[in-house]
Amino acid sequence: MVNIRCTAVFMDIEGTTSAARHIFEVFFPYSRSRMRSWVEEHGTEPATAAALQEVADSLGTSTSDTDAIVRQLTDWIDADVKSAPLKTLQGLIWEGGYDSGELTAHMFDDVPPAMEAWRTAGLDLYIYSSGSVAAQKGIFGHAPQGDLTPLLTGYFDITTAGPKREPASYRNMARAIGAAPTDLLFLSDVQAELDAAREAGWQVVGLLREGESQATATGDPHVASFSDIHITP
């Protein structure tokens, strides 16, 4: 058991609150197979249009070059590139999947009761993920255990905070919520992210869950479950 005193908890998703396998084997293929149709059918809608413009600019082409844009987006999916426009588009596609009943999110069973206990204790709970805020809300809003979004205070992604392996991103989030870094806790399965948060003055706990082979959080402290973390304000 790890004992922590803090005022707010920031949680990673993949490998921390939800199985990475579900992301890679369900979510990524779903967005990949529907990327072209989404671009063609929703390309004029503001959020999609802005994301497509970013991709076109990075390629030095125009948004009318659908083949090049879709090829780049699918290449990024295959390589798990943390691209802001890709994450935006994936979030929109996944939301459509939830609405149609084709997609369900995954949440480890120990996560909801821990979140409820921490909120009851007066802690603020945030998500910080490379996935877009829309994708984050989708996962927590469609968890098998029910809608968990009422337990969350806010959301941060790479467009609002910065890359997860850079200490500046954690300083940005501390400033954004008006908190001292030492009062904040970050939970992640990636050691490089934990190291960046620690360098920014945060407290950290790594998640090394059974079956999560991609997890690198072997530094101290680390646990196998949210139930192994006891937090007081």
Coordinates of N, CA, C and O in Angstrom, one line a residue, residues 110-219:
D110 N -11.0 -2.0 -10.5 CA -10.5 -1.2 -9.3 C -10.6 0.3 -9.4 O -10.5 1.0 -8.5
V111 N -10.8 0.8 -10.7 CA -10.8 2.2 -10.9 C -12.0 2.9 -10.4 O -11.9 3.9 -9.7
P112 N -13.2 2.5 -10.8 CA -14.4 3.3 -10.3 C -14.5 3.4 -8.8 O -14.7 4.5 -8.3
P113 N -14.3 2.3 -8.0 CA -14.5 2.5 -6.6 C -13.4 3.4 -6.0 O -13.6 4.2 -5.0
A114 N -12.2 3.4 -6.6 CA -11.1 4.3 -6.1 C -11.5 5.7 -6.4 O -11.3 6.6 -5.5
M115 N -11.9 6.0 -7.6 CA -12.3 7.3 -8.0 C -13.5 7.8 -7.1 O -13.4 9.0 -6.6
E116 N -14.4 7.0 -6.8 CA -15.5 7.4 -5.9 C -15.0 7.7 -4.5 O -15.4 8.7 -3.9
A117 N -14.1 6.9 -4.0 CA -13.6 7.1 -2.6 C -12.7 8.4 -2.6 O -12.8 9.2 -1.6
W118 N -12.0 8.7 -3.6 CA -11.1 9.9 -3.7 C -12.0 11.1 -3.8 O -11.7 12.1 -3.1
R119 N -13.0 11.1 -4.6 CA -13.9 12.2 -4.7 C -14.7 12.5 -3.4 O -14.8 13.6 -2.9
T120 N -15.1 11.4 -2.7 CA -15.8 11.5 -1.4 C -14.9 12.2 -0.4 O -15.3 12.9 0.5
A121 N -13.6 11.9 -0.5 CA -12.6 12.4 0.4 C -12.3 13.9 0.1 O -11.6 14.6 0.9
G122 N -12.8 14.4 -1.0 CA -12.6 15.8 -1.4 C -11.6 16.1 -2.4 O -11.2 17.3 -2.6
L123 N -11.0 15.1 -3.0 CA -10.0 15.3 -4.0 C -10.6 15.6 -5.4 O -11.7 15.2 -5.7
D124 N -9.9 16.4 -6.1 CA -10.2 16.7 -7.5 C -9.5 15.7 -8.4 O -8.4 15.3 -8.2
L125 N -10.3 15.2 -9.4 CA -9.8 14.1 -10.3 C -9.7 14.6 -11.7 O -10.7 15.1 -12.2
Y126 N -8.6 14.4 -12.4 CA -8.4 14.9 -13.7 C -7.8 13.7 -14.6 O -7.2 12.8 -14.1
I127 N -8.1 13.8 -15.9 CA -7.5 12.9 -16.8 C -6.4 13.7 -17.6 O -6.7 14.8 -18.0
Y128 N -5.3 13.0 -17.8 CA -4.2 13.6 -18.7 C -3.8 12.5 -19.6 O -3.1 11.5 -19.2
S129 N -4.1 12.6 -20.9 CA -3.9 11.5 -21.8 C -3.5 12.1 -23.2 O -3.9 13.2 -23.5
S130 N -2.7 11.3 -24.0 CA -2.4 11.8 -25.3 C -3.7 11.8 -26.2 O -3.8 12.5 -27.2
G131 N -4.6 11.0 -25.8 CA -5.9 11.0 -26.5 C -6.6 12.3 -26.3 O -6.5 12.9 -25.3
S132 N -7.4 12.7 -27.3 CA -8.1 14.0 -27.2 C -9.1 14.1 -26.0 O -9.5 13.0 -25.5
V133 N -9.4 15.3 -25.6 CA -10.4 15.4 -24.5 C -11.7 14.7 -24.9 O -12.3 14.1 -24.0
A134 N -12.1 14.8 -26.1 CA -13.3 14.1 -26.6 C -13.2 12.6 -26.4 O -14.2 12.0 -26.0
A135 N -12.1 12.1 -26.7 CA -11.8 10.6 -26.6 C -11.9 10.2 -25.1 O -12.4 9.2 -24.7
Q136 N -11.3 11.1 -24.2 CA -11.2 10.8 -22.8 C -12.7 10.8 -22.2 O -13.0 9.9 -21.5
K137 N -13.5 11.8 -22.6 CA -14.9 11.8 -22.1 C -15.6 10.6 -22.6 O -16.5 10.1 -21.9
G138 N -15.3 10.2 -23.8 CA -16.0 9.0 -24.4 C -15.7 7.7 -23.6 O -16.6 7.0 -23.2
I139 N -14.5 7.5 -23.2 CA -14.1 6.3 -22.5 C -14.7 6.3 -21.1 O -15.3 5.3 -20.6
F140 N -14.6 7.5 -20.4 CA -15.2 7.5 -19.0 C -16.7 7.6 -19.0 O -17.3 7.3 -18.0
G141 N -17.3 8.2 -20.1 CA -18.7 8.2 -20.2 C -19.4 6.9 -20.6 O -20.6 6.8 -20.4
H142 N -18.6 6.0 -21.2 CA -19.1 4.7 -21.6 C -18.4 3.6 -21.0 O -18.3 2.5 -21.6
A143 N -17.9 3.7 -19.8 CA -17.3 2.6 -19.1 C -18.3 1.5 -18.8 O -19.5 1.8 -18.6
P144 N -17.9 0.3 -18.8 CA -18.9 -0.8 -18.5 C -19.5 -0.7 -17.1 O -20.6 -1.2 -16.9
Q145 N -18.8 0.0 -16.2 CA -19.4 0.2 -14.9 C -20.3 1.4 -14.8 O -20.9 1.6 -13.7
G146 N -20.5 2.1 -15.9 CA -21.4 3.2 -15.9 C -20.7 4.5 -16.2 O -19.5 4.5 -16.5
D147 N -21.4 5.6 -16.3 CA -20.9 6.9 -16.6 C -20.1 7.4 -15.4 O -20.6 7.7 -14.4
L148 N -18.7 7.6 -15.6 CA -17.8 8.0 -14.6 C -17.5 9.5 -14.7 O -16.8 10.0 -13.8
T149 N -18.0 10.2 -15.7 CA -17.6 11.6 -15.9 C -18.1 12.5 -14.8 O -17.4 13.5 -14.5
P150 N -19.2 12.2 -14.0 CA -19.5 13.1 -12.9 C -18.5 13.1 -11.8 O -18.4 14.0 -11.0
L151 N -17.6 12.1 -11.8 CA -16.5 12.0 -10.8 C -15.3 12.9 -11.2 O -14.4 13.1 -10.3
L152 N -15.2 13.3 -12.4 CA -14.1 14.0 -13.0 C -14.2 15.5 -12.9 O -15.3 16.1 -13.3
T153 N -13.1 16.2 -12.5 CA -13.1 17.6 -12.4 C -12.7 18.3 -13.8 O -13.2 19.3 -14.1
G154 N -11.9 17.6 -14.5 CA -11.4 18.2 -15.8 C -10.5 17.2 -16.6 O -10.2 16.1 -16.1
Y155 N -10.1 17.7 -17.7 CA -9.4 16.9 -18.7 C -8.3 17.7 -19.3 O -8.5 18.9 -19.6
F156 N -7.1 17.0 -19.6 CA -6.0 17.6 -20.3 C -5.5 16.7 -21.3 O -5.5 15.4 -21.1
D157 N -5.1 17.2 -22.5 CA -4.5 16.4 -23.5 C -3.2 17.1 -24.0 O -2.8 18.1 -23.5
I158 N -2.6 16.6 -25.1 CA -1.4 17.2 -25.6 C -1.6 18.6 -26.2 O -0.6 19.4 -26.3
T159 N -2.8 18.9 -26.6 CA -3.1 20.3 -27.1 C -3.3 21.3 -26.0 O -3.0 22.5 -26.2
T160 N -3.7 20.9 -24.8 CA -4.0 21.8 -23.7 C -2.9 21.9 -22.7 O -2.8 22.8 -21.9
A161 N -2.1 20.8 -22.6 CA -1.0 20.7 -21.6 C 0.4 20.6 -22.2 O 1.3 21.3 -21.8
G162 N 0.5 19.8 -23.3 CA 1.8 19.5 -23.9 C 2.1 18.1 -23.9 O 1.3 17.3 -23.3
P163 N 3.2 17.6 -24.5 CA 3.6 16.2 -24.5 C 3.8 15.6 -23.1 O 4.3 16.3 -22.2
K164 N 3.5 14.4 -22.9 CA 3.4 13.8 -21.6 C 4.8 13.5 -21.0 O 4.9 13.2 -19.8
R165 N 5.8 13.5 -21.8 CA 7.2 13.2 -21.3 C 8.0 14.5 -21.1 O 9.3 14.4 -20.9
E166 N 7.4 15.6 -21.1 CA 8.1 16.9 -20.9 C 7.6 17.5 -19.6 O 6.4 17.7 -19.3
P167 N 8.6 17.9 -18.7 CA 8.2 18.5 -17.4 C 7.4 19.7 -17.5 O 6.5 20.0 -16.7
A168 N 7.6 20.5 -18.6 CA 6.8 21.7 -18.8 C 5.3 21.5 -18.9 O 4.5 22.3 -18.4
S169 N 4.9 20.3 -19.4 CA 3.5 20.0 -19.5 C 2.9 19.9 -18.1 O 1.7 20.4 -17.9
Y170 N 3.6 19.4 -17.2 CA 3.1 19.2 -15.8 C 3.0 20.6 -15.1 O 2.1 20.9 -14.3
R171 N 4.0 21.4 -15.4 CA 4.0 22.8 -14.8 C 2.8 23.6 -15.4 O 2.1 24.3 -14.7
N172 N 2.5 23.3 -16.7 CA 1.4 24.0 -17.3 C 0.0 23.6 -16.6 O -0.8 24.5 -16.4
M173 N -0.1 22.3 -16.3 CA -1.4 21.9 -15.7 C -1.5 22.4 -14.3 O -2.6 22.8 -13.8
A174 N -0.4 22.4 -13.6 CA -0.4 23.0 -12.2 C -0.9 24.4 -12.2 O -1.7 24.9 -11.4
R175 N -0.3 25.2 -13.1 CA -0.7 26.6 -13.3 C -2.2 26.7 -13.7 O -2.9 27.6 -13.2
A176 N -2.6 25.8 -14.6 CA -4.0 25.9 -15.1 C -5.0 25.7 -14.0 O -6.1 26.3 -14.0
I177 N -4.7 24.9 -13.0 CA -5.7 24.7 -11.9 C -5.3 25.4 -10.7 O -6.0 25.3 -9.7
G178 N -4.3 26.2 -10.7 CA -3.9 27.0 -9.6 C -3.4 26.3 -8.4 O -3.7 26.6 -7.2
A179 N -2.7 25.2 -8.6 CA -2.2 24.3 -7.5 C -0.7 24.3 -7.4 O 0.0 24.4 -8.5
A180 N -0.2 24.0 -6.2 CA 1.3 23.8 -6.1 C 1.6 22.4 -6.6 O 0.8 21.5 -6.3
P181 N 2.7 22.3 -7.4 CA 3.0 20.9 -7.9 C 3.1 19.8 -6.8 O 2.7 18.7 -7.0
T182 N 3.6 20.2 -5.6 CA 3.7 19.2 -4.6 C 2.4 18.7 -4.0 O 2.4 17.7 -3.4
D183 N 1.3 19.4 -4.4 CA 0.0 18.9 -4.0 C -0.7 18.0 -5.0 O -1.8 17.6 -4.8
L184 N 0.0 17.8 -6.1 CA -0.6 17.0 -7.2 C 0.0 15.6 -7.3 O 1.2 15.4 -7.1
L185 N -0.8 14.7 -7.7 CA -0.3 13.3 -7.9 C -0.6 12.8 -9.4 O -1.7 13.1 -9.9
F186 N 0.3 12.2 -10.0 CA 0.1 11.7 -11.3 C 0.3 10.2 -11.3 O 1.2 9.6 -10.8
L187 N -0.7 9.5 -11.9 CA -0.7 8.0 -12.0 C -0.5 7.6 -13.5 O -1.3 8.0 -14.4
S188 N 0.5 6.8 -13.8 CA 0.8 6.4 -15.2 C 1.5 5.1 -15.2 O 2.2 4.7 -14.2
D189 N 1.4 4.3 -16.3 CA 2.2 3.1 -16.4 C 3.5 3.3 -17.2 O 4.3 2.4 -17.4
V190 N 3.8 4.6 -17.5 CA 5.0 4.9 -18.3 C 6.0 5.6 -17.5 O 5.7 6.7 -17.0
Q191 N 7.2 5.0 -17.3 CA 8.2 5.6 -16.4 C 8.7 7.0 -16.8 O 8.9 7.9 -16.0
A192 N 8.8 7.2 -18.2 CA 9.3 8.5 -18.7 C 8.3 9.6 -18.3 O 8.7 10.7 -18.1
E193 N 7.0 9.3 -18.3 CA 6.0 10.3 -18.0 C 6.1 10.6 -16.5 O 6.0 11.7 -16.1
L194 N 6.2 9.5 -15.7 CA 6.3 9.7 -14.2 C 7.6 10.5 -13.9 O 7.5 11.4 -13.0
D195 N 8.7 10.3 -14.6 CA 9.9 11.0 -14.4 C 9.7 12.5 -14.7 O 10.2 13.4 -14.0
A196 N 9.0 12.8 -15.8 CA 8.8 14.2 -16.2 C 7.9 14.9 -15.1 O 8.2 16.0 -14.8
A197 N 6.9 14.2 -14.6 CA 6.1 14.8 -13.6 C 6.9 15.1 -12.3 O 6.7 16.1 -11.7
R198 N 7.7 14.1 -11.9 CA 8.5 14.2 -10.7 C 9.5 15.4 -10.9 O 9.7 16.2 -9.9
E199 N 10.0 15.6 -12.1 CA 11.0 16.7 -12.3 C 10.2 18.0 -12.2 O 10.9 19.0 -11.8
A200 N 8.9 18.0 -12.5 CA 8.2 19.3 -12.3 C 7.7 19.5 -10.9 O 7.0 20.5 -10.6
G201 N 8.0 18.6 -10.0 CA 7.7 18.8 -8.6 C 6.5 18.0 -8.1 O 6.1 18.2 -7.0
W202 N 5.9 17.2 -9.0 CA 4.7 16.4 -8.6 C 5.1 15.2 -7.8 O 6.2 14.7 -7.9
Q203 N 4.1 14.6 -7.1 CA 4.2 13.3 -6.6 C 3.7 12.3 -7.7 O 2.9 12.7 -8.5
V204 N 4.3 11.1 -7.7 CA 3.9 10.1 -8.7 C 3.8 8.7 -8.1 O 4.4 8.4 -7.1
V205 N 2.9 8.0 -8.7 CA 2.8 6.5 -8.4 C 2.7 5.8 -9.8 O 1.8 6.2 -10.6
G206 N 3.5 4.8 -10.0 CA 3.4 4.0 -11.2 C 2.5 2.9 -11.1 O 2.3 2.3 -10.1
L207 N 1.9 2.5 -12.3 CA 1.0 1.4 -12.3 C 1.7 0.3 -13.2 O 2.1 0.5 -14.3
L208 N 1.8 -0.9 -12.5 CA 2.4 -2.0 -13.2 C 1.4 -3.2 -13.1 O 1.5 -4.0 -12.2
R209 N 0.4 -3.1 -14.0 CA -0.7 -4.1 -13.9 C -0.3 -5.4 -14.6 O 0.4 -5.4 -15.6
E210 N -0.9 -6.5 -14.0 CA -0.7 -7.8 -14.6 C -1.3 -7.8 -16.0 O -2.4 -7.3 -16.3
G211 N -0.5 -8.3 -17.0 CA -1.0 -8.4 -18.4 C -0.7 -7.2 -19.2 O -0.9 -7.2 -20.4
E212 N -0.2 -6.1 -18.6 CA 0.1 -4.9 -19.4 C 1.6 -4.9 -19.7 O 2.4 -4.3 -19.1
S213 N 1.9 -5.6 -20.8 CA 3.3 -5.9 -21.2 C 4.0 -4.6 -21.6 O 5.3 -4.6 -21.6
Q214 N 3.3 -3.6 -22.0 CA 3.9 -2.3 -22.5 C 4.3 -1.4 -21.3 O 5.0 -0.4 -21.5
A215 N 3.9 -1.7 -20.1 CA 4.1 -0.9 -19.0 C 5.6 -0.8 -18.6 O 6.3 -1.8 -18.7
T216 N 6.1 0.4 -18.3 CA 7.5 0.6 -17.9 C 7.7 1.2 -16.6 O 8.8 1.5 -16.2
A217 N 6.6 1.3 -15.8 CA 6.7 1.9 -14.5 C 7.2 1.0 -13.4 O 6.5 0.5 -12.5
T218 N 8.6 0.9 -13.5 CA 9.2 0.0 -12.5 C 9.9 0.7 -11.4 O 10.5 0.1 -10.5
G219 N 9.9 2.1 -11.5 CA 10.5 2.9 -10.4 C 9.6 2.9 -9.2 O 8.5 2.6 -9.3

